[in-house]
Amino acid sequence: MEKLKAFSSSALMRWNKRFNQDAEKLFQKTVEVDRLIDMLRDANANESSFRSLWLKMYLLSMRAFGYDLQREQIPANLRTIKHVFDLVDFTFFNDSSEKDYEELALSVMSIVDRLVHKTNEKIESATDVLKEILRPVVDEEEEISWPPRDPDALSLMEKEIIRREQEGQLDEGFLAEVSAQLRQAKEDGDKPGLEAMLQKVLQLYASGVLSKRSYAKKGDEILKAEYFLETIIKAPEKEWNKLLINGMTVGKGDVSPEEFYAVIKKRIERTLIRTEGGSYQQRILTEYLKGIQSRAEEIVQVLRS
C-alpha cells in the first residue's frame, strides 16, 4: 500500500488557509441561496412582470448553480431545470433546507413553464410577421424565388416592413427571429435565395429606421457629407456603387472619402447612444452603416488604383 507523505508545516498552513476560504465561500453561497429561496418561494406564478421573475431566475441560476440562463436561453423543456436541481449536493444543508429546495423546485419549474410559454408566443408572433413580409416574394407553391419574378415584389415587401415598423411589430423578438433564420441559412449553405431575402429584410429595416432622423441641416446650411450619407442610407443596395462614384471626389462628386468616413463614424456613434447596448437593433443598424463604409472603401480603392 502506498504510504501518505507527511505534510510540511508550510504545506499544512496553505491547506488550512484554502480549507477556510472554501468553507467561507460555501457559507456565503448558502446564505445567498437561502435568500433567493425566499424570493422565489414568494413569487406568484401569475405575476404579470416577467422581467422581475426572469431576474430572480437569473440570480438563482448564476449565483447558486453557475447555470447561465441568459446564455443558454430559456430551457426547451423542464427536464433541464430538474437537472440543475439534481446537481445540488443536499448533504451540505439540513433537512429543513432540503424541503425548501423541493418547494423551490416546484415554484421555479412553474415560473419557467410560464416563461417558456410566453417566449413561444412571441416567437410564433415574430414568425407570422416575417411570413407576411416575405409573402410578395414567395410563390404559390411556397417556393423562394430570388431575385423576385414580380418587379413590384420588393416594393410591396418594403411597404409591409414600413407598416409593421410603424405599428411597433418589428421589435427585438422579430429581429432575433430574422437573425436566427439568416444565421441558419448561412450555416446550411444551400439556400442562397433565402439568405439574400432575409438579408434584404434587415437592410430595409435598417434603412427605414436610420432614415427617420436627419442631420443634414445645420440652421440654413446643408451639410453635404451628411446629406450624401442619408442619400445612400435611403437607396437600395444595388444603387450604392453608382451613387458613391457620382458623389465622392475620387469619382464625379464633391465629398472626399475622409469626409464621408467621418460622418459614417459619427452616425454610428449616435446610433450606439440611441439604442440599447447589445440589442439586435443596435447590431443591425451599425452593421448597415459599416456596410456602406466598406462599399465606399472598395470603390475608393478601385478608382485610385
PDB file of C-alpha atoms in Angstrom:
ATOM      1  CA  MET A   1       0.000   0.000   0.000  1.00  0.00           C
ATOM      2  CA  GLU A   2       1.277   3.447  -0.890  1.00  0.00           C
ATOM      3  CA  LYS A   3       2.226   5.488   2.158  1.00  0.00           C
ATOM      4  CA  LEU A   4       0.965   9.046   2.507  1.00  0.00           C
ATOM      5  CA  LYS A   5       3.671  11.660   2.535  1.00  0.00           C
ATOM      6  CA  ALA A   6       3.775  13.794   5.629  1.00  0.00           C
ATOM      7  CA  PHE A   7       2.694  17.414   5.281  1.00  0.00           C
ATOM      8  CA  SER A   8       5.335  20.027   5.825  1.00  0.00           C
ATOM      9  CA  SER A   9       4.320  22.828   8.203  1.00  0.00           C
ATOM     10  CA  SER A  10       4.078  25.355   5.329  1.00  0.00           C
ATOM     11  CA  ALA A  11       2.021  22.970   3.214  1.00  0.00           C
ATOM     12  CA  LEU A  12      -0.293  22.333   6.141  1.00  0.00           C
ATOM     13  CA  MET A  13      -0.771  26.067   6.671  1.00  0.00           C
ATOM     14  CA  ARG A  14      -1.609  26.534   2.973  1.00  0.00           C
ATOM     15  CA  TRP A  15      -4.073  23.634   3.130  1.00  0.00           C
ATOM     16  CA  ASN A  16      -5.766  25.083   6.227  1.00  0.00           C
ATOM     17  CA  LYS A  17      -5.991  28.506   4.593  1.00  0.00           C
ATOM     18  CA  ARG A  18      -7.555  27.035   1.444  1.00  0.00           C
ATOM     19  CA  PHE A  19      -9.971  24.952   3.529  1.00  0.00           C
ATOM     20  CA  ASN A  20     -11.085  28.038   5.462  1.00  0.00           C
ATOM     21  CA  GLN A  21     -11.545  30.002   2.210  1.00  0.00           C
ATOM     22  CA  ASP A  22     -13.632  27.192   0.708  1.00  0.00           C
ATOM     23  CA  ALA A  23     -15.725  26.978   3.861  1.00  0.00           C
ATOM     24  CA  GLU A  24     -16.295  30.745   3.778  1.00  0.00           C
ATOM     25  CA  LYS A  25     -17.345  30.582   0.124  1.00  0.00           C
ATOM     26  CA  LEU A  26     -19.719  27.714   0.891  1.00  0.00           C
ATOM     27  CA  PHE A  27     -21.249  29.655   3.779  1.00  0.00           C
ATOM     28  CA  GLN A  28     -21.727  32.765   1.611  1.00  0.00           C
ATOM     29  CA  LYS A  29     -23.245  30.624  -1.126  1.00  0.00           C
ATOM     30  CA  THR A  30     -25.638  29.032   1.376  1.00  0.00           C
ATOM     31  CA  VAL A  31     -26.757  32.452   2.645  1.00  0.00           C
ATOM     32  CA  GLU A  32     -27.317  33.649  -0.922  1.00  0.00           C
ATOM     33  CA  VAL A  33     -29.287  30.547  -1.845  1.00  0.00           C
ATOM     34  CA  ASP A  34     -31.467  30.875   1.255  1.00  0.00           C
ATOM     35  CA  ARG A  35     -32.223  34.484   0.371  1.00  0.00           C
ATOM     36  CA  LEU A  36     -33.118  33.556  -3.207  1.00  0.00           C
ATOM     37  CA  ILE A  37     -35.269  30.684  -1.964  1.00  0.00           C
ATOM     38  CA  ASP A  38     -37.351  33.181  -0.006  1.00  0.00           C
ATOM     39  CA  MET A  39     -37.632  35.456  -3.053  1.00  0.00           C
ATOM     40  CA  LEU A  40     -38.736  32.703  -5.397  1.00  0.00           C
ATOM     41  CA  ARG A  41     -40.960  30.926  -2.899  1.00  0.00           C
ATOM     42  CA  ASP A  42     -42.944  34.149  -2.503  1.00  0.00           C
ATOM     43  CA  ALA A  43     -43.146  34.721  -6.277  1.00  0.00           C
ATOM     44  CA  ASN A  44     -46.560  34.327  -7.835  1.00  0.00           C
ATOM     45  CA  ALA A  45     -46.671  32.206 -11.000  1.00  0.00           C
ATOM     46  CA  ASN A  46     -49.363  34.551 -12.288  1.00  0.00           C
ATOM     47  CA  GLU A  47     -47.229  37.621 -11.686  1.00  0.00           C
ATOM     48  CA  SER A  48     -47.506  39.922 -14.694  1.00  0.00           C
ATOM     49  CA  SER A  49     -43.930  41.179 -14.538  1.00  0.00           C
ATOM     50  CA  PHE A  50     -41.966  38.510 -16.375  1.00  0.00           C
ATOM     51  CA  ARG A  51     -38.906  40.758 -16.247  1.00  0.00           C
ATOM     52  CA  SER A  52     -38.948  40.540 -12.436  1.00  0.00           C
ATOM     53  CA  LEU A  53     -39.355  36.769 -12.495  1.00  0.00           C
ATOM     54  CA  TRP A  54     -36.575  36.417 -15.038  1.00  0.00           C
ATOM     55  CA  LEU A  55     -34.225  38.475 -12.869  1.00  0.00           C
ATOM     56  CA  LYS A  56     -34.923  36.213  -9.905  1.00  0.00           C
ATOM     57  CA  MET A  57     -34.335  33.155 -12.063  1.00  0.00           C
ATOM     58  CA  TYR A  58     -31.117  34.622 -13.432  1.00  0.00           C
ATOM     59  CA  LEU A  59     -29.744  35.445  -9.982  1.00  0.00           C
ATOM     60  CA  LEU A  60     -30.545  31.994  -8.671  1.00  0.00           C
ATOM     61  CA  SER A  61     -29.116  30.138 -11.642  1.00  0.00           C
ATOM     62  CA  MET A  62     -25.893  32.142 -11.807  1.00  0.00           C
ATOM     63  CA  ARG A  63     -25.027  32.605  -8.132  1.00  0.00           C
ATOM     64  CA  ALA A  64     -26.279  29.302  -6.811  1.00  0.00           C
ATOM     65  CA  PHE A  65     -25.732  26.873  -9.655  1.00  0.00           C
ATOM     66  CA  GLY A  66     -23.408  28.576 -12.152  1.00  0.00           C
ATOM     67  CA  TYR A  67     -26.004  27.975 -14.859  1.00  0.00           C
ATOM     68  CA  ASP A  68     -26.278  30.912 -17.249  1.00  0.00           C
ATOM     69  CA  LEU A  69     -29.899  31.007 -18.431  1.00  0.00           C
ATOM     70  CA  GLN A  70     -29.245  34.122 -20.481  1.00  0.00           C
ATOM     71  CA  ARG A  71     -26.521  32.365 -22.477  1.00  0.00           C
ATOM     72  CA  GLU A  72     -28.321  29.021 -22.674  1.00  0.00           C
ATOM     73  CA  GLN A  73     -31.663  30.718 -23.449  1.00  0.00           C
ATOM     74  CA  ILE A  74     -34.857  29.573 -21.751  1.00  0.00           C
ATOM     75  CA  PRO A  75     -34.643  25.771 -21.442  1.00  0.00           C
ATOM     76  CA  ALA A  76     -36.519  23.924 -24.159  1.00  0.00           C
ATOM     77  CA  ASN A  77     -38.157  21.676 -21.570  1.00  0.00           C
ATOM     78  CA  LEU A  78     -38.420  21.457 -17.827  1.00  0.00           C
ATOM     79  CA  ARG A  79     -36.089  18.461 -17.563  1.00  0.00           C
ATOM     80  CA  THR A  80     -33.254  20.970 -17.871  1.00  0.00           C
ATOM     81  CA  ILE A  81     -34.382  22.701 -14.694  1.00  0.00           C
ATOM     82  CA  LYS A  82     -34.750  19.353 -12.927  1.00  0.00           C
ATOM     83  CA  HIS A  83     -31.185  18.551 -13.945  1.00  0.00           C
ATOM     84  CA  VAL A  84     -29.995  21.815 -12.398  1.00  0.00           C
ATOM     85  CA  PHE A  85     -31.609  20.910  -9.075  1.00  0.00           C
ATOM     86  CA  ASP A  86     -30.184  17.382  -9.281  1.00  0.00           C
ATOM     87  CA  LEU A  87     -26.711  18.955  -9.291  1.00  0.00           C
ATOM     88  CA  VAL A  88     -27.227  20.435  -5.820  1.00  0.00           C
ATOM     89  CA  ASP A  89     -25.482  18.460  -3.072  1.00  0.00           C
ATOM     90  CA  PHE A  90     -28.116  18.477  -0.352  1.00  0.00           C
ATOM     91  CA  THR A  91     -25.688  16.951   2.174  1.00  0.00           C
ATOM     92  CA  PHE A  92     -24.440  20.480   2.791  1.00  0.00           C
ATOM     93  CA  PHE A  93     -27.852  21.521   4.112  1.00  0.00           C
ATOM     94  CA  ASN A  94     -30.096  20.348   6.888  1.00  0.00           C
ATOM     95  CA  ASP A  95     -33.473  18.627   6.423  1.00  0.00           C
ATOM     96  CA  SER A  96     -35.489  21.849   6.509  1.00  0.00           C
ATOM     97  CA  SER A  97     -33.265  23.340   3.783  1.00  0.00           C
ATOM     98  CA  GLU A  98     -33.828  20.267   1.635  1.00  0.00           C
ATOM     99  CA  LYS A  99     -37.584  20.753   1.970  1.00  0.00           C
ATOM    100  CA  ASP A 100     -37.125  24.391   0.982  1.00  0.00           C
ATOM    101  CA  TYR A 101     -35.320  23.237  -2.139  1.00  0.00           C
ATOM    102  CA  GLU A 102     -38.114  20.832  -3.030  1.00  0.00           C
ATOM    103  CA  GLU A 103     -40.661  23.648  -2.715  1.00  0.00           C
ATOM    104  CA  LEU A 104     -38.353  25.970  -4.633  1.00  0.00           C
ATOM    105  CA  ALA A 105     -38.010  23.437  -7.455  1.00  0.00           C
ATOM    106  CA  LEU A 106     -41.787  23.346  -7.922  1.00  0.00           C
ATOM    107  CA  SER A 107     -42.008  27.146  -7.831  1.00  0.00           C
ATOM    108  CA  VAL A 108     -39.150  27.628 -10.296  1.00  0.00           C
ATOM    109  CA  MET A 109     -40.492  24.994 -12.682  1.00  0.00           C
ATOM    110  CA  SER A 110     -43.882  26.709 -12.656  1.00  0.00           C
ATOM    111  CA  ILE A 111     -42.264  30.064 -13.412  1.00  0.00           C
ATOM    112  CA  VAL A 112     -40.092  28.622 -16.175  1.00  0.00           C
ATOM    113  CA  ASP A 113     -43.116  26.895 -17.689  1.00  0.00           C
ATOM    114  CA  ARG A 114     -44.841  30.258 -17.993  1.00  0.00           C
ATOM    115  CA  LEU A 115     -41.676  31.904 -19.330  1.00  0.00           C
ATOM    116  CA  VAL A 116     -41.312  29.200 -21.971  1.00  0.00           C
ATOM    117  CA  HIS A 117     -44.964  29.580 -22.951  1.00  0.00           C
ATOM    118  CA  LYS A 118     -44.644  33.372 -23.159  1.00  0.00           C
ATOM    119  CA  THR A 119     -41.440  33.109 -25.201  1.00  0.00           C
ATOM    120  CA  ASN A 120     -43.009  30.608 -27.608  1.00  0.00           C
ATOM    121  CA  GLU A 121     -45.920  33.013 -28.121  1.00  0.00           C
ATOM    122  CA  LYS A 122     -43.505  35.804 -29.033  1.00  0.00           C
ATOM    123  CA  ILE A 123     -41.533  33.535 -31.369  1.00  0.00           C
ATOM    124  CA  GLU A 124     -44.712  32.430 -33.132  1.00  0.00           C
ATOM    125  CA  SER A 125     -45.806  36.042 -33.449  1.00  0.00           C
ATOM    126  CA  ALA A 126     -42.427  37.089 -34.904  1.00  0.00           C
ATOM    127  CA  THR A 127     -42.548  34.183 -37.371  1.00  0.00           C
ATOM    128  CA  ASP A 128     -46.026  35.200 -38.531  1.00  0.00           C
ATOM    129  CA  VAL A 129     -44.889  38.796 -39.079  1.00  0.00           C
ATOM    130  CA  LEU A 130     -41.893  37.612 -41.100  1.00  0.00           C
ATOM    131  CA  LYS A 131     -44.099  35.370 -43.247  1.00  0.00           C
ATOM    132  CA  GLU A 132     -46.369  38.306 -44.091  1.00  0.00           C
ATOM    133  CA  ILE A 133     -43.388  40.481 -45.013  1.00  0.00           C
ATOM    134  CA  LEU A 134     -41.976  37.766 -47.295  1.00  0.00           C
ATOM    135  CA  ARG A 135     -45.319  36.896 -48.881  1.00  0.00           C
ATOM    136  CA  PRO A 136     -44.739  39.095 -52.007  1.00  0.00           C
ATOM    137  CA  VAL A 137     -41.537  37.193 -52.860  1.00  0.00           C
ATOM    138  CA  VAL A 138     -42.807  33.675 -52.143  1.00  0.00           C
ATOM    139  CA  ASP A 139     -44.722  31.953 -54.950  1.00  0.00           C
ATOM    140  CA  GLU A 140     -47.952  29.944 -54.732  1.00  0.00           C
ATOM    141  CA  GLU A 141     -46.048  26.708 -54.041  1.00  0.00           C
ATOM    142  CA  GLU A 142     -44.248  28.286 -51.060  1.00  0.00           C
ATOM    143  CA  GLU A 143     -41.019  28.300 -53.049  1.00  0.00           C
ATOM    144  CA  ILE A 144     -38.492  31.106 -52.722  1.00  0.00           C
ATOM    145  CA  SER A 145     -37.716  32.985 -55.895  1.00  0.00           C
ATOM    146  CA  TRP A 146     -34.816  35.420 -55.629  1.00  0.00           C
ATOM    147  CA  PRO A 147     -34.487  37.822 -57.276  1.00  0.00           C
ATOM    148  CA  PRO A 148     -38.290  38.055 -57.303  1.00  0.00           C
ATOM    149  CA  ARG A 149     -40.014  37.360 -60.599  1.00  0.00           C
ATOM    150  CA  ASP A 150     -42.562  40.097 -59.892  1.00  0.00           C
ATOM    151  CA  PRO A 151     -40.872  43.510 -60.362  1.00  0.00           C
ATOM    152  CA  ASP A 152     -43.218  45.022 -57.747  1.00  0.00           C
ATOM    153  CA  ALA A 153     -42.443  42.394 -55.095  1.00  0.00           C
ATOM    154  CA  LEU A 154     -39.620  44.313 -53.412  1.00  0.00           C
ATOM    155  CA  SER A 155     -41.703  47.478 -53.285  1.00  0.00           C
ATOM    156  CA  LEU A 156     -44.568  45.565 -51.658  1.00  0.00           C
ATOM    157  CA  MET A 157     -42.166  43.977 -49.168  1.00  0.00           C
ATOM    158  CA  GLU A 158     -40.739  47.387 -48.271  1.00  0.00           C
ATOM    159  CA  LYS A 159     -44.230  48.840 -47.724  1.00  0.00           C
ATOM    160  CA  GLU A 160     -45.091  45.936 -45.434  1.00  0.00           C
ATOM    161  CA  ILE A 161     -41.908  46.485 -43.412  1.00  0.00           C
ATOM    162  CA  ILE A 162     -42.682  50.192 -43.056  1.00  0.00           C
ATOM    163  CA  ARG A 163     -46.248  49.453 -41.942  1.00  0.00           C
ATOM    164  CA  ARG A 164     -45.198  46.802 -39.434  1.00  0.00           C
ATOM    165  CA  GLU A 165     -42.439  49.032 -38.045  1.00  0.00           C
ATOM    166  CA  GLN A 166     -44.893  51.903 -37.555  1.00  0.00           C
ATOM    167  CA  GLU A 167     -47.196  49.528 -35.666  1.00  0.00           C
ATOM    168  CA  GLY A 168     -44.324  48.508 -33.389  1.00  0.00           C
ATOM    169  CA  GLN A 169     -44.263  44.886 -34.554  1.00  0.00           C
ATOM    170  CA  LEU A 170     -40.600  44.854 -35.609  1.00  0.00           C
ATOM    171  CA  ASP A 171     -39.322  44.549 -32.057  1.00  0.00           C
ATOM    172  CA  GLU A 172     -36.334  42.663 -30.631  1.00  0.00           C
ATOM    173  CA  GLY A 173     -38.239  39.383 -30.916  1.00  0.00           C
ATOM    174  CA  PHE A 174     -38.752  39.907 -34.627  1.00  0.00           C
ATOM    175  CA  LEU A 175     -35.141  40.970 -35.232  1.00  0.00           C
ATOM    176  CA  ALA A 176     -33.918  37.949 -33.258  1.00  0.00           C
ATOM    177  CA  GLU A 177     -36.086  35.639 -35.385  1.00  0.00           C
ATOM    178  CA  VAL A 178     -34.805  37.081 -38.683  1.00  0.00           C
ATOM    179  CA  SER A 179     -31.205  36.989 -37.447  1.00  0.00           C
ATOM    180  CA  ALA A 180     -31.559  33.366 -36.305  1.00  0.00           C
ATOM    181  CA  GLN A 181     -33.007  32.262 -39.641  1.00  0.00           C
ATOM    182  CA  LEU A 182     -30.316  34.179 -41.531  1.00  0.00           C
ATOM    183  CA  ARG A 183     -27.581  32.564 -39.456  1.00  0.00           C
ATOM    184  CA  GLN A 184     -29.077  29.121 -40.105  1.00  0.00           C
ATOM    185  CA  ALA A 185     -29.305  29.789 -43.851  1.00  0.00           C
ATOM    186  CA  LYS A 186     -25.623  30.790 -43.906  1.00  0.00           C
ATOM    187  CA  GLU A 187     -24.627  27.660 -41.998  1.00  0.00           C
ATOM    188  CA  ASP A 188     -26.638  25.405 -44.326  1.00  0.00           C
ATOM    189  CA  GLY A 189     -25.016  26.994 -47.362  1.00  0.00           C
ATOM    190  CA  ASP A 190     -27.583  25.569 -49.782  1.00  0.00           C
ATOM    191  CA  LYS A 191     -30.226  28.297 -49.587  1.00  0.00           C
ATOM    192  CA  PRO A 192     -28.703  31.393 -51.242  1.00  0.00           C
ATOM    193  CA  GLY A 193     -32.165  32.709 -52.132  1.00  0.00           C
ATOM    194  CA  LEU A 194     -33.392  32.558 -48.534  1.00  0.00           C
ATOM    195  CA  GLU A 195     -30.171  34.115 -47.272  1.00  0.00           C
ATOM    196  CA  ALA A 196     -30.437  37.028 -49.739  1.00  0.00           C
ATOM    197  CA  MET A 197     -34.108  37.527 -48.917  1.00  0.00           C
ATOM    198  CA  LEU A 198     -33.575  37.675 -45.143  1.00  0.00           C
ATOM    199  CA  GLN A 199     -30.584  39.973 -45.630  1.00  0.00           C
ATOM    200  CA  LYS A 200     -32.849  42.247 -47.662  1.00  0.00           C
ATOM    201  CA  VAL A 201     -35.408  42.331 -44.845  1.00  0.00           C
ATOM    202  CA  LEU A 202     -32.742  43.550 -42.398  1.00  0.00           C
ATOM    203  CA  GLN A 203     -31.421  46.099 -44.917  1.00  0.00           C
ATOM    204  CA  LEU A 204     -34.890  47.539 -45.495  1.00  0.00           C
ATOM    205  CA  TYR A 205     -35.492  47.670 -41.751  1.00  0.00           C
ATOM    206  CA  ALA A 206     -32.185  49.459 -41.094  1.00  0.00           C
ATOM    207  CA  SER A 207     -32.731  51.882 -43.965  1.00  0.00           C
ATOM    208  CA  GLY A 208     -36.181  52.811 -42.682  1.00  0.00           C
ATOM    209  CA  VAL A 209     -35.125  53.311 -39.070  1.00  0.00           C
ATOM    210  CA  LEU A 210     -31.963  55.286 -39.894  1.00  0.00           C
ATOM    211  CA  SER A 211     -33.873  57.490 -42.355  1.00  0.00           C
ATOM    212  CA  LYS A 212     -36.179  58.745 -39.593  1.00  0.00           C
ATOM    213  CA  ARG A 213     -33.534  61.169 -38.326  1.00  0.00           C
ATOM    214  CA  SER A 214     -31.766  63.719 -40.490  1.00  0.00           C
ATOM    215  CA  TYR A 215     -28.564  65.532 -39.578  1.00  0.00           C
ATOM    216  CA  ALA A 216     -28.066  67.122 -42.987  1.00  0.00           C
ATOM    217  CA  LYS A 217     -29.174  70.630 -41.970  1.00  0.00           C
ATOM    218  CA  LYS A 218     -27.480  72.969 -39.538  1.00  0.00           C
ATOM    219  CA  GLY A 219     -29.626  76.074 -39.455  1.00  0.00           C
ATOM    220  CA  ASP A 220     -29.962  77.134 -43.082  1.00  0.00           C
ATOM    221  CA  GLU A 221     -26.788  75.275 -44.085  1.00  0.00           C
ATOM    222  CA  ILE A 222     -26.868  71.915 -45.860  1.00  0.00           C
ATOM    223  CA  LEU A 223     -24.065  69.654 -44.648  1.00  0.00           C
ATOM    224  CA  LYS A 224     -23.109  67.952 -47.896  1.00  0.00           C
ATOM    225  CA  ALA A 225     -21.370  64.923 -46.381  1.00  0.00           C
ATOM    226  CA  GLU A 226     -24.339  64.203 -44.077  1.00  0.00           C
ATOM    227  CA  TYR A 227     -26.787  64.720 -46.937  1.00  0.00           C
ATOM    228  CA  PHE A 228     -24.777  62.366 -49.113  1.00  0.00           C
ATOM    229  CA  LEU A 229     -24.775  59.672 -46.403  1.00  0.00           C
ATOM    230  CA  GLU A 230     -28.534  59.981 -45.967  1.00  0.00           C
ATOM    231  CA  THR A 231     -28.975  59.588 -49.721  1.00  0.00           C
ATOM    232  CA  ILE A 232     -27.028  56.303 -49.570  1.00  0.00           C
ATOM    233  CA  ILE A 233     -28.939  55.114 -46.491  1.00  0.00           C
ATOM    234  CA  LYS A 234     -32.283  55.529 -48.258  1.00  0.00           C
ATOM    235  CA  ALA A 235     -31.136  53.985 -51.540  1.00  0.00           C
ATOM    236  CA  PRO A 236     -31.418  50.281 -52.490  1.00  0.00           C
ATOM    237  CA  GLU A 237     -28.114  48.447 -52.133  1.00  0.00           C
ATOM    238  CA  LYS A 238     -27.877  47.810 -55.880  1.00  0.00           C
ATOM    239  CA  GLU A 239     -27.633  51.600 -56.429  1.00  0.00           C
ATOM    240  CA  TRP A 240     -24.833  52.194 -53.915  1.00  0.00           C
ATOM    241  CA  ASN A 241     -21.956  51.808 -56.376  1.00  0.00           C
ATOM    242  CA  LYS A 242     -23.333  54.369 -58.799  1.00  0.00           C
ATOM    243  CA  LEU A 243     -24.186  56.853 -56.042  1.00  0.00           C
ATOM    244  CA  LEU A 244     -20.770  56.504 -54.401  1.00  0.00           C
ATOM    245  CA  ILE A 245     -18.921  57.013 -57.691  1.00  0.00           C
ATOM    246  CA  ASN A 246     -21.017  60.071 -58.524  1.00  0.00           C
ATOM    247  CA  GLY A 247     -20.835  61.527 -55.009  1.00  0.00           C
ATOM    248  CA  MET A 248     -17.199  61.197 -53.918  1.00  0.00           C
ATOM    249  CA  THR A 249     -14.240  63.209 -55.140  1.00  0.00           C
ATOM    250  CA  VAL A 250     -12.485  60.079 -56.381  1.00  0.00           C
ATOM    251  CA  GLY A 251     -15.294  59.899 -58.931  1.00  0.00           C
ATOM    252  CA  LYS A 252     -17.530  62.731 -60.049  1.00  0.00           C
ATOM    253  CA  GLY A 253     -18.629  64.233 -56.721  1.00  0.00           C
ATOM    254  CA  ASP A 254     -17.500  66.797 -54.173  1.00  0.00           C
ATOM    255  CA  VAL A 255     -17.425  64.766 -50.931  1.00  0.00           C
ATOM    256  CA  SER A 256     -13.987  63.435 -50.057  1.00  0.00           C
ATOM    257  CA  PRO A 257     -13.693  59.851 -48.787  1.00  0.00           C
ATOM    258  CA  GLU A 258     -12.304  61.192 -45.491  1.00  0.00           C
ATOM    259  CA  GLU A 259     -15.352  63.439 -45.000  1.00  0.00           C
ATOM    260  CA  PHE A 260     -17.659  60.548 -45.831  1.00  0.00           C
ATOM    261  CA  TYR A 261     -15.949  58.149 -43.407  1.00  0.00           C
ATOM    262  CA  ALA A 262     -16.129  60.817 -40.680  1.00  0.00           C
ATOM    263  CA  VAL A 263     -19.916  61.259 -40.958  1.00  0.00           C
ATOM    264  CA  ILE A 264     -20.408  57.478 -41.002  1.00  0.00           C
ATOM    265  CA  LYS A 265     -18.367  57.213 -37.806  1.00  0.00           C
ATOM    266  CA  LYS A 266     -20.438  59.988 -36.237  1.00  0.00           C
ATOM    267  CA  ARG A 267     -23.700  58.305 -37.264  1.00  0.00           C
ATOM    268  CA  ILE A 268     -22.537  55.003 -35.759  1.00  0.00           C
ATOM    269  CA  GLU A 269     -21.726  56.797 -32.505  1.00  0.00           C
ATOM    270  CA  ARG A 270     -25.185  58.392 -32.462  1.00  0.00           C
ATOM    271  CA  THR A 271     -26.762  55.002 -33.122  1.00  0.00           C
ATOM    272  CA  LEU A 272     -24.855  53.410 -30.244  1.00  0.00           C
ATOM    273  CA  ILE A 273     -26.090  56.158 -27.915  1.00  0.00           C
ATOM    274  CA  ARG A 274     -29.733  55.948 -29.044  1.00  0.00           C
ATOM    275  CA  THR A 275     -30.085  52.150 -28.991  1.00  0.00           C
ATOM    276  CA  GLU A 276     -29.887  49.599 -26.205  1.00  0.00           C
ATOM    277  CA  GLY A 277     -26.418  48.147 -25.777  1.00  0.00           C
ATOM    278  CA  GLY A 278     -26.098  44.633 -27.149  1.00  0.00           C
ATOM    279  CA  SER A 279     -29.554  44.666 -28.744  1.00  0.00           C
ATOM    280  CA  TYR A 280     -30.307  43.203 -32.165  1.00  0.00           C
ATOM    281  CA  GLN A 281     -31.445  46.649 -33.296  1.00  0.00           C
ATOM    282  CA  GLN A 282     -28.110  48.198 -32.378  1.00  0.00           C
ATOM    283  CA  ARG A 283     -26.161  45.487 -34.162  1.00  0.00           C
ATOM    284  CA  ILE A 284     -28.292  45.580 -37.325  1.00  0.00           C
ATOM    285  CA  LEU A 285     -28.188  49.380 -37.648  1.00  0.00           C
ATOM    286  CA  THR A 286     -24.438  49.627 -37.049  1.00  0.00           C
ATOM    287  CA  GLU A 287     -23.723  46.745 -39.451  1.00  0.00           C
ATOM    288  CA  TYR A 288     -25.753  48.534 -42.128  1.00  0.00           C
ATOM    289  CA  LEU A 289     -23.676  51.700 -41.700  1.00  0.00           C
ATOM    290  CA  LYS A 290     -20.440  49.709 -41.667  1.00  0.00           C
ATOM    291  CA  GLY A 291     -21.595  48.010 -44.868  1.00  0.00           C
ATOM    292  CA  ILE A 292     -21.912  51.399 -46.542  1.00  0.00           C
ATOM    293  CA  GLN A 293     -18.392  52.331 -45.437  1.00  0.00           C
ATOM    294  CA  SER A 294     -16.974  49.010 -46.668  1.00  0.00           C
ATOM    295  CA  ARG A 295     -18.556  49.556 -50.064  1.00  0.00           C
ATOM    296  CA  ALA A 296     -17.182  53.103 -50.211  1.00  0.00           C
ATOM    297  CA  GLU A 297     -13.682  51.847 -49.337  1.00  0.00           C
ATOM    298  CA  GLU A 298     -13.876  49.273 -52.136  1.00  0.00           C
ATOM    299  CA  ILE A 299     -14.930  51.966 -54.637  1.00  0.00           C
ATOM    300  CA  VAL A 300     -12.147  54.288 -53.496  1.00  0.00           C
ATOM    301  CA  GLN A 301      -9.528  51.555 -53.774  1.00  0.00           C
ATOM    302  CA  VAL A 302     -10.612  50.630 -57.295  1.00  0.00           C
ATOM    303  CA  LEU A 303     -10.793  54.203 -58.559  1.00  0.00           C
ATOM    304  CA  ARG A 304      -7.494  55.258 -57.003  1.00  0.00           C
ATOM    305  CA  SER A 305      -5.661  52.271 -58.413  1.00  0.00           C
TER     306      SER A 305
END
